[in-house]
């Protein structure tokens, strides 16, 4: 395998393999959602240099068609945040610090290496941290594989079987402007009142795991007197996380029932996913983790991922896997143990080989034809 870069972190003595080199290079390239081009090109170059037919589609996803017994896929983009890229000595050896090292450049690089070694199909998708536009584009432009391994941090000895679903929306209210001494509620108060009722509807229960509850979160709010001075406006964007026991439609109806003033525009409906630990893919992961000396952990995550979309649309065996502590996602402390990265690569290769993945002879694929750029 070969990949070229001159970044100082890549020249660190701990970067002893081409997989670690790819990981460090990709973490060194800023790839916030909407600005993934440079990282996508570096990823494509790695795949091409290692003999894989590779192309970038018209939305920015990086494809390396191969054996569709399993599709290895993770996301290229990260959330914003400038964390200096450097390798520090940790309790268990060298650690790579930098935005995306955990979520999800670590899993992405591990899957790219495993794809090169085994011949498995691979796609690096864009936009997971925003609208999942890469995942939606993927399912619209290729046939379902036999199985999917979605790259997200689970720890090298963990596999993620479930994610909660997601409802997103925007609440908007308008009221006449007036003196603040008046008792009549204004648009901002209407927004606050509706949201308080929604929170009461899904009040947290400390005796029930978070994964099994609906949780509510406002993510942006704006309000005040309009430009012409004649009205008061309020706009609030929010998210509701939905457990497998409830449907997005049910949660939406309960939220709408609390609406007395204003309107809600629902913009995202992604169902929860919970897969069986008894699938052949899950079994092979447990075997591979034990072979590396680990004790397999089965995880459920309170967030939402591209896995939800693939499970809903393709209906094939699926789980999420990748190196890294998900508690570090999106934090200023994001870093990844290089030894953990190595373990995850070995686990992925073992699983692909046990599934019967073969190196492609003629670079053919079940993928439909897409425009290449």
Short mmCIF file of C-alpha atoms in Angstrom, two decimals:
data_model
loop_
_atom_site.label_atom_id
_atom_site.label_comp_id
_atom_site.label_asym_id
_atom_site.label_seq_id
_atom_site.Cartn_x
_atom_site.Cartn_y
_atom_site.Cartn_z
CA UNK A 1 0.00 0.00 0.00
CA UNK A 2 1.19 3.52 -0.67
CA UNK A 3 0.05 7.02 0.18
CA UNK A 4 2.12 10.18 0.05
CA UNK A 5 1.96 13.18 2.38
CA UNK A 6 4.37 15.61 3.98
CA UNK A 7 2.30 16.48 7.05
CA UNK A 8 4.52 16.52 10.14
CA UNK A 9 2.24 14.22 12.16
CA UNK A 10 2.53 11.60 9.43
CA UNK A 11 6.32 11.57 9.87
CA UNK A 12 6.02 10.69 13.56
CA UNK A 13 7.87 7.47 14.47
CA UNK A 14 4.59 5.92 15.64
CA UNK A 15 3.22 6.00 12.07
CA UNK A 16 4.61 2.57 11.30
CA UNK A 17 2.05 1.21 8.83
CA UNK A 18 0.37 2.47 5.70
CA UNK A 19 -2.97 2.27 7.50
CA UNK A 20 -1.77 4.59 10.24
CA UNK A 21 -0.35 6.85 7.55
CA UNK A 22 -3.68 7.07 5.74
CA UNK A 23 -5.48 7.73 9.03
CA UNK A 24 -3.10 10.53 10.00
CA UNK A 25 -3.23 12.11 6.57
CA UNK A 26 -7.04 12.14 6.48
CA UNK A 27 -7.30 13.59 10.01
CA UNK A 28 -4.83 16.30 8.91
CA UNK A 29 -7.19 17.41 6.13
CA UNK A 30 -10.16 19.55 7.30
CA UNK A 31 -13.37 17.89 6.11
CA UNK A 32 -16.30 19.66 7.74
CA UNK A 33 -19.65 18.78 6.16
CA UNK A 34 -19.90 20.51 2.80
CA UNK A 35 -16.12 20.77 2.42
CA UNK A 36 -15.04 17.16 1.98
CA UNK A 37 -13.46 17.43 -1.49
CA UNK A 38 -9.78 17.42 -0.47
CA UNK A 39 -10.24 14.52 1.94
CA UNK A 40 -12.28 12.60 -0.65
CA UNK A 41 -9.52 13.05 -3.22
CA UNK A 42 -6.88 11.82 -0.76
CA UNK A 43 -9.01 8.77 0.06
CA UNK A 44 -9.56 8.02 -3.62
CA UNK A 45 -5.82 8.36 -4.29
CA UNK A 46 -5.05 5.77 -1.58
CA UNK A 47 -7.51 3.30 -3.07
CA UNK A 48 -6.25 3.82 -6.63
CA UNK A 49 -2.61 3.48 -5.58
CA UNK A 50 -3.52 0.12 -4.12
CA UNK A 51 -5.07 -1.25 -7.26
CA UNK A 52 -8.74 -0.51 -6.68
CA UNK A 53 -10.99 0.92 -9.37
CA UNK A 54 -12.13 4.16 -7.77
CA UNK A 55 -14.33 7.09 -8.63
CA UNK A 56 -15.96 10.07 -6.96
CA UNK A 57 -19.62 10.46 -7.84
CA UNK A 58 -21.40 13.72 -8.58
CA UNK A 59 -22.29 14.35 -4.93
CA UNK A 60 -18.79 13.63 -3.60
CA UNK A 61 -19.00 10.01 -2.40
CA UNK A 62 -15.85 7.91 -2.96
CA UNK A 63 -16.57 4.49 -4.51
CA UNK A 64 -14.31 1.46 -4.77
CA UNK A 65 -16.56 -1.23 -6.29
CA UNK A 66 -15.75 -4.76 -5.19
CA UNK A 67 -17.28 -7.90 -3.77
CA UNK A 68 -20.80 -7.00 -2.64
CA UNK A 69 -20.91 -9.80 -0.12
CA UNK A 70 -20.36 -6.87 2.22
CA UNK A 71 -20.27 -3.12 1.77
CA UNK A 72 -17.86 -1.26 4.03
CA UNK A 73 -19.00 2.34 4.34
CA UNK A 74 -18.28 5.30 6.60
CA UNK A 75 -18.48 9.06 6.36
CA UNK A 76 -15.79 11.47 5.21
CA UNK A 77 -17.14 14.60 6.88
CA UNK A 78 -16.67 15.85 10.43
CA UNK A 79 -18.26 18.47 12.63
CA UNK A 80 -16.46 21.84 12.99
CA UNK A 81 -13.69 22.20 15.53
CA UNK A 82 -10.00 22.96 15.24
CA UNK A 83 -8.01 20.41 17.25
CA UNK A 84 -4.26 20.48 16.52
CA UNK A 85 -3.26 17.27 14.73
CA UNK A 86 -0.53 15.61 16.74
CA UNK A 87 0.50 12.28 18.17
CA UNK A 88 0.79 12.09 21.94
CA UNK A 89 1.83 9.28 24.22
CA UNK A 90 -1.15 7.85 26.07
CA UNK A 91 -1.66 5.19 28.72
CA UNK A 92 -1.79 2.45 26.08
CA UNK A 93 0.68 3.88 23.59
CA UNK A 94 0.60 6.62 20.95
CA UNK A 95 -2.67 8.45 20.32
CA UNK A 96 -3.66 10.55 17.31
CA UNK A 97 -5.35 13.80 18.29
CA UNK A 98 -7.44 15.76 15.81
CA UNK A 99 -10.98 16.44 14.68
CA UNK A 100 -12.46 13.31 13.10
CA UNK A 101 -9.95 10.88 14.59
CA UNK A 102 -12.90 9.15 16.30
CA UNK A 103 -15.96 10.36 14.38
CA UNK A 104 -15.49 8.96 11.89
CA UNK A 105 -12.16 9.24 10.09
CA UNK A 106 -10.77 6.41 12.22
CA UNK A 107 -13.49 3.97 11.09
CA UNK A 108 -13.29 5.34 7.53
CA UNK A 109 -9.54 4.72 7.25
CA UNK A 110 -9.81 1.28 8.85
CA UNK A 111 -12.47 0.29 6.32
CA UNK A 112 -10.45 1.61 3.39
CA UNK A 113 -7.49 -0.52 4.47
CA UNK A 114 -9.71 -3.58 4.97
CA UNK A 115 -11.30 -3.07 1.54
CA UNK A 116 -7.86 -2.97 -0.10
CA UNK A 117 -6.77 -6.12 1.73
CA UNK A 118 -9.92 -8.15 1.07
CA UNK A 119 -11.65 -6.85 -2.06
CA UNK A 120 -14.85 -5.81 -0.25
CA UNK A 121 -16.98 -3.05 -1.73
CA UNK A 122 -16.25 0.34 -0.18
CA UNK A 123 -17.92 3.74 -0.20
CA UNK A 124 -16.91 6.84 1.74
CA UNK A 125 -19.96 9.08 1.97
CA UNK A 126 -20.36 12.82 2.52
CA UNK A 127 -22.71 14.84 4.67
CA UNK A 128 -23.47 12.40 7.50
CA UNK A 129 -23.05 15.14 10.10
CA UNK A 130 -25.63 17.33 8.37
CA UNK A 131 -28.32 15.86 6.07
CA UNK A 132 -26.88 12.41 5.26
CA UNK A 133 -26.99 13.46 1.61
CA UNK A 134 -24.25 10.97 0.74
CA UNK A 135 -26.16 8.01 2.20
CA UNK A 136 -29.43 9.03 0.52
CA UNK A 137 -27.64 9.40 -2.81
CA UNK A 138 -26.02 6.00 -2.36
CA UNK A 139 -29.23 4.07 -1.82
CA UNK A 140 -30.80 5.79 -4.82
CA UNK A 141 -27.95 4.83 -7.15
CA UNK A 142 -26.88 1.29 -6.30
CA UNK A 143 -28.42 -2.09 -5.56
CA UNK A 144 -28.49 -3.32 -1.97
CA UNK A 145 -25.40 -5.32 -0.98
CA UNK A 146 -25.72 -8.62 0.83
CA UNK A 147 -24.63 -6.99 4.10
CA UNK A 148 -23.46 -3.59 5.36
CA UNK A 149 -20.82 -2.71 7.92
CA UNK A 150 -21.27 0.98 8.72
CA UNK A 151 -18.25 2.80 10.10
CA UNK A 152 -18.87 4.56 13.40
CA UNK A 153 -16.86 4.47 16.64
CA UNK A 154 -17.78 1.52 18.82
CA UNK A 155 -14.34 0.70 20.23
CA UNK A 156 -12.40 -2.06 18.49
CA UNK A 157 -14.04 -4.64 20.76
CA UNK A 158 -17.61 -3.36 20.41
CA UNK A 159 -20.33 -3.64 17.76
CA UNK A 160 -23.30 -1.30 17.55
CA UNK A 161 -26.64 -2.98 16.91
CA UNK A 162 -29.01 -0.07 17.42
CA UNK A 163 -29.53 3.66 17.01
CA UNK A 164 -32.49 5.81 17.92
CA UNK A 165 -34.40 7.55 15.16
CA UNK A 166 -34.54 11.28 14.49
CA UNK A 167 -37.26 13.86 14.05
CA UNK A 168 -36.24 17.39 13.11
CA UNK A 169 -38.44 20.41 12.74
CA UNK A 170 -38.82 24.18 12.90
CA UNK A 171 -41.40 25.99 15.02
CA UNK A 172 -42.48 29.46 13.82
CA UNK A 173 -44.76 31.96 15.57
CA UNK A 174 -45.70 35.62 15.00
CA UNK A 175 -47.51 38.07 17.27
CA UNK A 176 -48.37 41.74 17.08
CA UNK A 177 -45.76 44.03 18.56
CA UNK A 178 -46.65 45.87 21.72
CA UNK A 179 -45.30 47.34 24.90
CA UNK A 180 -43.42 44.80 27.03
CA UNK A 181 -45.59 45.72 30.02
CA UNK A 182 -48.63 44.10 28.36
CA UNK A 183 -49.64 40.72 29.82
CA UNK A 184 -50.47 39.12 26.45
CA UNK A 185 -47.84 36.49 25.46
CA UNK A 186 -45.66 37.32 22.48
CA UNK A 187 -44.24 34.97 19.84
CA UNK A 188 -41.19 34.10 21.91
CA UNK A 189 -43.38 33.10 24.84
CA UNK A 190 -45.55 31.01 22.50
CA UNK A 191 -42.45 29.15 21.35
CA UNK A 192 -41.29 28.61 24.93
CA UNK A 193 -44.72 27.40 26.04
CA UNK A 194 -45.07 24.90 23.21
CA UNK A 195 -41.61 23.53 23.81
CA UNK A 196 -42.24 23.20 27.55
CA UNK A 197 -45.37 21.16 26.80
CA UNK A 198 -43.43 18.93 24.41
CA UNK A 199 -40.76 18.36 27.07
CA UNK A 200 -43.47 17.49 29.60
CA UNK A 201 -45.00 15.01 27.14
CA UNK A 202 -41.69 13.16 26.92
CA UNK A 203 -40.49 13.76 30.45
CA UNK A 204 -37.34 11.73 31.17
CA UNK A 205 -37.64 8.68 33.42
CA UNK A 206 -34.49 7.98 35.40
CA UNK A 207 -35.45 4.29 35.67
CA UNK A 208 -35.59 3.72 31.91
CA UNK A 209 -32.45 3.62 29.72
CA UNK A 210 -32.05 6.71 27.55
CA UNK A 211 -32.05 4.50 24.42
CA UNK A 212 -35.65 3.52 25.20
CA UNK A 213 -36.92 7.09 25.69
CA UNK A 214 -37.82 10.05 23.49
CA UNK A 215 -35.45 12.91 24.23
CA UNK A 216 -35.99 16.52 23.23
CA UNK A 217 -33.41 19.12 22.27
CA UNK A 218 -33.73 22.68 20.90
CA UNK A 219 -30.74 23.35 18.64
CA UNK A 220 -31.31 26.97 17.56
CA UNK A 221 -33.68 29.81 18.41
CA UNK A 222 -34.13 33.32 17.05
CA UNK A 223 -36.70 35.93 17.94
CA UNK A 224 -37.48 39.59 18.38
CA UNK A 225 -39.22 42.56 16.85
CA UNK A 226 -39.52 42.42 13.07
CA UNK A 227 -37.65 44.85 10.83
CA UNK A 228 -40.76 46.96 10.25
CA UNK A 229 -41.45 47.08 14.00
CA UNK A 230 -45.02 45.82 13.63
CA UNK A 231 -44.69 42.26 14.84
CA UNK A 232 -42.72 39.93 17.08
CA UNK A 233 -41.29 36.74 15.50
CA UNK A 234 -39.86 33.53 16.92
CA UNK A 235 -38.20 30.61 15.12
CA UNK A 236 -36.91 27.52 16.89
CA UNK A 237 -35.18 24.51 15.37
CA UNK A 238 -35.35 21.30 17.37
CA UNK A 239 -34.63 17.57 17.35
CA UNK A 240 -36.43 14.64 18.90
CA UNK A 241 -34.68 11.27 19.24
CA UNK A 242 -37.03 8.32 18.85
CA UNK A 243 -36.53 4.83 20.36
CA UNK A 244 -37.38 1.64 18.42
CA UNK A 245 -40.55 1.20 20.46
CA UNK A 246 -42.04 4.35 18.90
CA UNK A 247 -42.45 5.55 15.34
CA UNK A 248 -41.54 9.05 14.16
CA UNK A 249 -45.19 9.51 13.14
CA UNK A 250 -46.41 8.78 16.67
CA UNK A 251 -43.94 11.22 18.23
CA UNK A 252 -44.85 13.89 15.68
CA UNK A 253 -48.56 13.50 16.44
CA UNK A 254 -47.99 13.84 20.18
CA UNK A 255 -45.92 16.98 19.60
CA UNK A 256 -48.48 18.49 17.23
CA UNK A 257 -51.21 17.86 19.81
CA UNK A 258 -49.49 20.39 22.09
CA UNK A 259 -49.53 23.09 19.40
CA UNK A 260 -51.85 25.99 20.34
CA UNK A 261 -50.20 28.88 18.48
CA UNK A 262 -47.72 28.94 15.62
CA UNK A 263 -46.80 26.25 13.10
CA UNK A 264 -44.30 23.40 12.89
CA UNK A 265 -42.53 22.37 9.72
CA UNK A 266 -41.23 18.81 10.11
CA UNK A 267 -38.10 18.36 8.02
CA UNK A 268 -36.58 14.94 8.88
CA UNK A 269 -38.08 11.53 9.65
CA UNK A 270 -35.56 8.74 10.28
CA UNK A 271 -36.80 5.58 12.03
CA UNK A 272 -34.82 3.88 14.77
CA UNK A 273 -32.90 0.68 14.04
CA UNK A 274 -32.27 -2.31 16.28
CA UNK A 275 -30.72 -5.41 14.73
CA UNK A 276 -30.28 -8.91 16.08
CA UNK A 277 -27.00 -10.02 17.69
CA UNK A 278 -27.66 -13.44 16.15
CA UNK A 279 -26.96 -12.53 12.52
CA UNK A 280 -23.98 -14.17 10.87
CA UNK A 281 -22.23 -10.80 10.56
CA UNK A 282 -22.61 -10.10 14.28
CA UNK A 283 -21.42 -13.61 15.15
CA UNK A 284 -18.31 -13.25 12.99
CA UNK A 285 -17.47 -9.94 14.67
CA UNK A 286 -17.63 -11.57 18.08
CA UNK A 287 -15.35 -14.35 16.87
CA UNK A 288 -12.88 -11.90 15.29
CA UNK A 289 -12.77 -9.70 18.40
CA UNK A 290 -12.06 -12.70 20.61
CA UNK A 291 -9.35 -13.80 18.19
CA UNK A 292 -7.66 -10.41 18.81
CA UNK A 293 -7.88 -10.96 22.56
CA UNK A 294 -10.95 -8.80 23.19
CA UNK A 295 -14.21 -9.37 25.04
CA UNK A 296 -17.02 -8.41 22.59
CA UNK A 297 -19.45 -5.71 23.68
CA UNK A 298 -22.92 -5.22 22.17
CA UNK A 299 -23.94 -1.56 22.02
CA UNK A 300 -27.03 0.58 21.53
CA UNK A 301 -26.44 4.25 20.73
CA UNK A 302 -28.68 7.15 21.66
CA UNK A 303 -27.87 9.12 18.50
CA UNK A 304 -28.73 8.50 14.85
CA UNK A 305 -26.45 7.42 11.99
CA UNK A 306 -26.45 6.53 8.30
CA UNK A 307 -27.03 2.95 9.49
CA UNK A 308 -30.67 3.92 10.16
CA UNK A 309 -31.10 4.87 6.50
CA UNK A 310 -29.44 1.77 5.08
CA UNK A 311 -31.44 -0.51 7.38
CA UNK A 312 -34.74 1.12 6.42
CA UNK A 313 -34.09 1.21 2.67
CA UNK A 314 -32.04 -1.94 2.01
CA UNK A 315 -33.25 -4.33 4.70
CA UNK A 316 -30.04 -6.40 4.64
CA UNK A 317 -27.96 -7.54 7.64
CA UNK A 318 -26.23 -4.50 9.10
CA UNK A 319 -24.30 -3.24 12.10
CA UNK A 320 -21.90 -0.40 12.91
CA UNK A 321 -18.28 -0.86 13.86
CA UNK A 322 -15.10 1.16 14.19
CA UNK A 323 -12.25 2.17 16.47
CA UNK A 324 -12.60 5.00 18.96
CA UNK A 325 -14.43 6.02 22.11
CA UNK A 326 -17.75 7.56 21.05
CA UNK A 327 -17.78 9.61 24.28
CA UNK A 328 -15.13 11.74 22.54
CA UNK A 329 -17.36 12.47 19.51
CA UNK A 330 -17.58 16.20 18.72
CA UNK A 331 -15.56 17.14 21.83
CA UNK A 332 -12.34 19.19 22.11
CA UNK A 333 -10.63 16.01 23.37
CA UNK A 334 -11.13 13.82 20.30
CA UNK A 335 -8.28 11.34 19.93
CA UNK A 336 -7.71 7.73 18.89
CA UNK A 337 -5.29 5.08 20.09
CA UNK A 338 -3.21 3.86 17.15
CA UNK A 339 -3.10 0.37 18.65
CA UNK A 340 -6.91 0.36 18.74
CA UNK A 341 -6.95 1.42 15.10
CA UNK A 342 -4.69 -1.53 14.22
CA UNK A 343 -6.94 -3.97 16.10
CA UNK A 344 -10.01 -2.69 14.26
CA UNK A 345 -8.34 -3.18 10.87
CA UNK A 346 -7.49 -6.77 11.79
CA UNK A 347 -11.05 -7.42 12.96
CA UNK A 348 -12.54 -6.01 9.76
CA UNK A 349 -10.22 -8.07 7.57
CA UNK A 350 -11.04 -11.23 9.52
CA UNK A 351 -14.80 -10.64 9.22
CA UNK A 352 -14.62 -9.94 5.48
CA UNK A 353 -12.53 -13.03 4.86
CA UNK A 354 -14.84 -15.24 6.92
CA UNK A 355 -17.82 -13.90 4.98
CA UNK A 356 -16.09 -15.14 1.83
CA UNK A 357 -15.18 -11.78 0.31
CA UNK A 358 -12.88 -12.18 -2.71
CA UNK A 359 -10.60 -9.79 -4.53
CA UNK A 360 -12.28 -8.63 -7.76
CA UNK A 361 -10.67 -9.98 -10.94
CA UNK A 362 -12.21 -7.60 -13.42
CA UNK A 363 -13.31 -4.73 -11.11
CA UNK A 364 -16.97 -5.40 -11.89
CA UNK A 365 -19.69 -4.42 -9.46
CA UNK A 366 -23.42 -4.54 -8.93
CA UNK A 367 -23.45 -0.76 -8.67
CA UNK A 368 -25.43 1.13 -11.26
CA UNK A 369 -23.58 3.51 -13.54
CA UNK A 370 -23.07 7.01 -12.13
CA UNK A 371 -21.39 10.07 -13.54
CA UNK A 372 -17.74 10.19 -12.55
CA UNK A 373 -15.83 13.32 -11.68
#
